[in-house]
Short mmCIF file of C-alpha atoms in Angstrom, two decimals:
data_model
loop_
_atom_site.label_atom_id
_atom_site.label_comp_id
_atom_site.label_asym_id
_atom_site.label_seq_id
_atom_site.Cartn_x
_atom_site.Cartn_y
_atom_site.Cartn_z
CA ALA S 579 -94.23 144.73 93.90
CA GLN S 580 -92.18 147.26 95.73
CA LYS S 581 -88.90 145.90 96.98
CA VAL S 582 -85.53 147.00 98.30
CA THR S 583 -82.55 144.67 98.04
CA GLN S 584 -79.31 144.95 99.93
CA ALA S 585 -77.36 141.97 98.67
CA GLN S 586 -74.38 142.48 100.98
CA THR S 587 -75.26 140.98 104.34
CA GLU S 588 -71.94 141.66 106.06
CA ILE S 589 -68.85 143.63 105.08
CA SER S 590 -65.56 143.97 106.94
CA VAL S 591 -62.95 146.56 106.06
CA VAL S 592 -59.78 147.80 107.66
CA GLU S 593 -59.84 151.33 108.99
CA LYS S 594 -59.17 154.01 106.35
CA GLU S 595 -60.35 151.82 103.50
CA ASP S 596 -63.22 153.01 101.33
CA VAL S 597 -66.38 150.90 101.28
CA THR S 598 -69.52 150.95 99.12
CA LEU S 599 -72.86 149.61 100.30
CA ASP S 600 -75.21 148.56 97.53
CA CYS S 601 -78.95 149.16 97.32
CA VAL S 602 -81.25 148.15 94.48
CA TYR S 603 -84.96 148.92 94.42
CA GLU S 604 -87.91 147.85 92.34
CA THR S 605 -90.87 150.07 91.58
CA ARG S 606 -93.23 151.12 88.83
CA ASP S 607 -93.92 154.45 90.50
CA THR S 608 -92.44 157.57 88.94
CA THR S 609 -92.46 159.59 92.15
CA TYR S 610 -90.76 158.12 95.17
CA TYR S 611 -88.11 158.76 97.81
CA LEU S 612 -85.01 156.80 98.76
CA PHE S 613 -83.28 156.87 102.14
CA TRP S 614 -80.29 155.56 104.02
CA TYR S 615 -80.31 154.93 107.76
CA LYS S 616 -77.55 153.89 110.16
CA GLN S 617 -78.26 151.58 113.09
CA PRO S 618 -75.37 151.54 115.59
CA PRO S 619 -75.19 148.85 118.29
CA SER S 620 -77.44 150.96 120.54
CA GLY S 621 -80.30 150.12 118.19
CA GLU S 622 -81.73 153.51 117.29
CA LEU S 623 -81.93 154.18 113.55
CA VAL S 624 -80.31 157.42 112.47
CA PHE S 625 -81.46 159.15 109.29
CA LEU S 626 -78.59 159.87 106.87
CA ILE S 627 -80.05 161.05 103.57
CA ARG S 628 -83.22 161.38 101.49
CA ARG S 629 -83.34 161.51 97.72
CA ASN S 630 -86.39 162.02 95.51
CA SER S 631 -86.85 160.21 92.23
CA PHE S 632 -86.42 163.36 90.15
CA ASP S 633 -83.02 164.25 91.57
CA GLU S 634 -80.21 162.07 90.28
CA GLN S 635 -77.42 164.34 91.43
CA ASN S 636 -74.84 162.62 93.57
CA GLU S 637 -74.54 163.87 97.10
CA ILE S 638 -71.46 164.23 99.28
CA SER S 639 -71.46 164.93 102.97
CA GLY S 640 -68.04 164.74 104.57
CA ARG S 641 -66.80 161.17 104.21
CA TYR S 642 -70.20 159.97 102.98
CA SER S 643 -71.37 160.02 99.38
CA TRP S 644 -74.39 158.64 97.59
CA ASN S 645 -74.80 157.60 93.97
CA PHE S 646 -78.37 157.46 92.65
CA GLN S 647 -78.86 155.92 89.20
CA LYS S 648 -82.42 155.45 87.95
CA SER S 649 -81.20 153.53 84.90
CA THR S 650 -80.02 150.70 87.16
CA SER S 651 -82.50 151.36 90.02
CA SER S 652 -79.63 151.73 92.44
CA PHE S 653 -78.86 154.04 95.31
CA ASN S 654 -75.39 153.15 96.57
CA PHE S 655 -73.65 154.58 99.61
CA THR S 656 -69.87 155.05 99.87
CA ILE S 657 -67.90 155.74 103.02
CA THR S 658 -64.45 157.15 102.32
CA ALA S 659 -61.59 156.55 104.73
CA SER S 660 -63.72 154.41 107.02
CA GLN S 661 -63.45 154.74 110.79
CA VAL S 662 -64.28 152.38 113.63
CA VAL S 663 -67.27 154.58 114.50
CA ASP S 664 -68.76 153.71 111.12
CA SER S 665 -69.35 150.14 112.33
CA ALA S 666 -73.11 149.67 112.25
CA VAL S 667 -75.94 148.16 110.26
CA TYR S 668 -76.97 150.33 107.34
CA PHE S 669 -80.45 150.22 105.88
CA CYS S 670 -81.65 151.45 102.54
CA ALA S 671 -85.36 152.33 102.33
CA TRP S 672 -87.90 153.34 99.71
CA ASN S 673 -91.11 155.29 100.08
CA THR S 674 -94.01 156.49 98.05
CA GLY S 675 -97.09 157.74 99.80
CA ASN S 676 -97.53 156.54 103.33
CA GLN S 677 -95.46 153.37 103.57
CA PHE S 678 -91.75 152.79 103.82
CA TYR S 679 -90.02 149.64 102.59
CA PHE S 680 -86.68 148.71 104.12
CA GLY S 681 -83.94 146.44 102.86
CA THR S 682 -82.60 143.76 105.16
CA GLY S 683 -79.54 145.83 106.00
CA THR S 684 -75.77 145.55 105.56
CA SER S 685 -73.69 145.03 108.67
CA LEU S 686 -70.43 146.95 108.36
CA THR S 687 -67.48 146.22 110.61
CA VAL S 688 -64.49 148.52 110.47
CA ILE S 689 -61.41 146.85 111.92
CA PRO S 690 -58.89 149.13 113.62
CA ASP B 689 -84.79 168.73 122.74
CA GLY B 690 -87.11 167.43 120.04
CA GLY B 691 -87.33 163.73 119.52
CA ILE B 692 -89.07 160.45 120.07
CA THR B 693 -89.11 158.62 123.38
CA GLN B 694 -89.91 155.00 123.92
CA SER B 695 -90.24 153.38 127.28
CA PRO B 696 -89.14 151.16 128.75
CA LYS B 697 -85.88 150.20 127.02
CA TYR B 698 -86.18 146.58 128.18
CA LEU B 699 -89.42 144.81 129.01
CA PHE B 700 -90.00 141.30 130.29
CA ARG B 701 -93.38 139.58 130.34
CA LYS B 702 -94.86 136.19 130.90
CA GLU B 703 -96.55 134.42 128.04
CA GLY B 704 -100.27 135.13 127.90
CA GLN B 705 -100.03 138.68 129.21
CA ASN B 706 -100.81 141.76 127.15
CA VAL B 707 -98.17 144.48 127.25
CA THR B 708 -98.24 148.10 126.07
CA LEU B 709 -95.21 149.87 124.63
CA SER B 710 -95.10 153.61 124.89
CA CYS B 711 -94.11 156.04 122.10
CA GLU B 712 -94.17 159.81 122.42
CA GLN B 713 -92.90 162.47 120.01
CA ASN B 714 -92.56 166.22 120.34
CA LEU B 715 -91.58 166.86 116.72
CA ASN B 716 -95.13 167.88 115.76
CA HIS B 717 -95.15 165.14 113.13
CA ASP B 718 -98.48 163.96 111.79
CA ALA B 719 -97.44 160.40 110.91
CA MET B 720 -96.30 157.74 113.36
CA TYR B 721 -95.22 154.14 112.81
CA TRP B 722 -94.45 150.94 114.66
CA TYR B 723 -91.89 148.46 113.37
CA ARG B 724 -90.68 145.11 114.58
CA GLN B 725 -87.07 144.02 114.10
CA ASP B 726 -85.89 140.44 114.66
CA PRO B 727 -82.19 139.54 114.92
CA GLY B 728 -80.43 139.92 111.59
CA GLN B 729 -83.61 141.11 109.93
CA GLY B 730 -84.86 144.32 108.43
CA LEU B 731 -87.79 146.33 109.73
CA ARG B 732 -91.33 145.08 109.34
CA LEU B 733 -94.23 147.49 109.62
CA ILE B 734 -96.86 146.69 112.24
CA TYR B 735 -99.15 149.74 112.17
CA TYR B 736 -99.01 153.33 111.02
CA SER B 737 -101.10 156.43 111.58
CA GLN B 738 -101.29 159.53 109.44
CA ILE B 739 -103.61 161.54 111.67
CA VAL B 740 -105.18 161.42 115.10
CA ASN B 741 -107.90 158.79 115.57
CA ASP B 742 -106.93 157.00 112.38
CA PHE B 743 -104.47 154.16 111.78
CA GLN B 744 -103.81 151.41 109.24
CA LYS B 745 -102.46 147.89 109.49
CA GLY B 746 -99.02 147.18 108.18
CA ASP B 747 -97.61 143.87 107.00
CA ILE B 748 -97.66 142.09 110.36
CA ALA B 749 -100.54 143.59 112.37
CA GLU B 750 -101.96 140.31 113.67
CA GLY B 751 -101.68 140.09 117.45
CA TYR B 752 -101.04 143.82 117.87
CA SER B 753 -103.28 146.83 118.50
CA VAL B 754 -102.69 150.59 118.57
CA SER B 755 -104.47 153.82 119.40
CA ARG B 756 -103.86 157.41 118.33
CA GLU B 757 -105.85 159.64 120.65
CA LYS B 758 -103.25 162.41 120.68
CA LYS B 759 -100.93 163.63 117.94
CA GLU B 760 -97.84 163.07 120.07
CA SER B 761 -98.65 159.57 121.32
CA PHE B 762 -98.95 156.22 119.55
CA PRO B 763 -98.90 153.30 122.03
CA LEU B 764 -98.61 149.72 120.81
CA THR B 765 -100.22 146.79 122.65
CA VAL B 766 -98.75 143.36 122.11
CA THR B 767 -101.57 140.96 122.85
CA SER B 768 -101.46 137.35 123.92
CA ALA B 769 -102.60 136.47 120.39
CA GLN B 770 -99.17 137.41 119.01
CA LYS B 771 -97.47 134.04 118.63
CA ASN B 772 -93.87 135.17 118.78
CA PRO B 773 -93.71 138.56 120.50
CA THR B 774 -90.06 138.57 121.57
CA ALA B 775 -88.41 141.21 119.38
CA PHE B 776 -87.02 144.73 119.19
CA TYR B 777 -89.78 147.30 118.64
CA LEU B 778 -89.09 150.65 117.02
CA CYS B 779 -91.39 153.64 116.86
CA ALA B 780 -90.94 156.35 114.24
CA SER B 781 -92.56 159.57 113.12
CA SER B 782 -92.41 161.71 110.01
CA MET B 783 -93.71 164.90 108.50
CA THR B 784 -96.22 164.54 105.72
CA SER B 785 -97.09 166.65 102.71
CA GLY B 786 -100.28 165.67 101.00
CA HIS B 787 -99.92 162.07 99.92
CA TYR B 788 -96.23 161.78 100.81
CA SER B 789 -94.23 161.23 103.95
CA TYR B 790 -90.73 162.56 104.48
CA GLU B 791 -87.89 160.83 106.29
CA GLN B 792 -88.72 158.97 109.45
CA TYR B 793 -87.15 159.72 112.81
CA PHE B 794 -86.85 156.80 115.17
CA GLY B 795 -87.00 156.31 118.90
CA PRO B 796 -84.39 154.29 120.82
CA GLY B 797 -86.53 151.14 120.72
CA THR B 798 -87.96 148.73 123.28
CA ARG B 799 -86.57 145.23 123.55
CA LEU B 800 -89.42 142.93 124.59
CA THR B 801 -88.77 139.46 125.94
CA VAL B 802 -91.67 137.10 126.57
CA THR B 803 -91.05 133.84 128.41
#
């Protein structure tokens, strides 16, 4: 069965600390996509990144970086030098074909 | 500005009434989706549609209905048969390529309260 697990329910960090959000997925498919979304208090999900199963290169975008490792079925997300504006719920998602499967989310609070 | 609009942002209904949630996109995306989110929970798929006049049930379709008469519109009706309709409803759309869908873009959501 397809599944996405975000074991960290809530994380609190002090501003400027680095934080890593974990995501583990289960699949037997060889072709699939992985995603991260941010849901601020307003509620709208914001797309952050997409990765396909054939591309294990790490990605960096400003303070955000993603580490995709097929050997451990993980797609972790690191925020460097966290800021208060990073406070949100972050969802990892998996897709092959027409359906998307979301983890239960990690609620990040950055304390000023 | 391209994007997805959902209206209204807040909706209140009495138990036993059907209610329709609006979702419109001008991104020219083929695929559209409806999700339900309960407090502290992830997203659960209600219905999705890959093309006009075609849609499939998701994991929790019971008590809901949809239509896809136009590419840009995918309204969701919450019927009186839905036992626990109070939730946050999110609409999304995505581009497709053959069998695959790309990242989803989400609307601002509608918070439905039924009393």
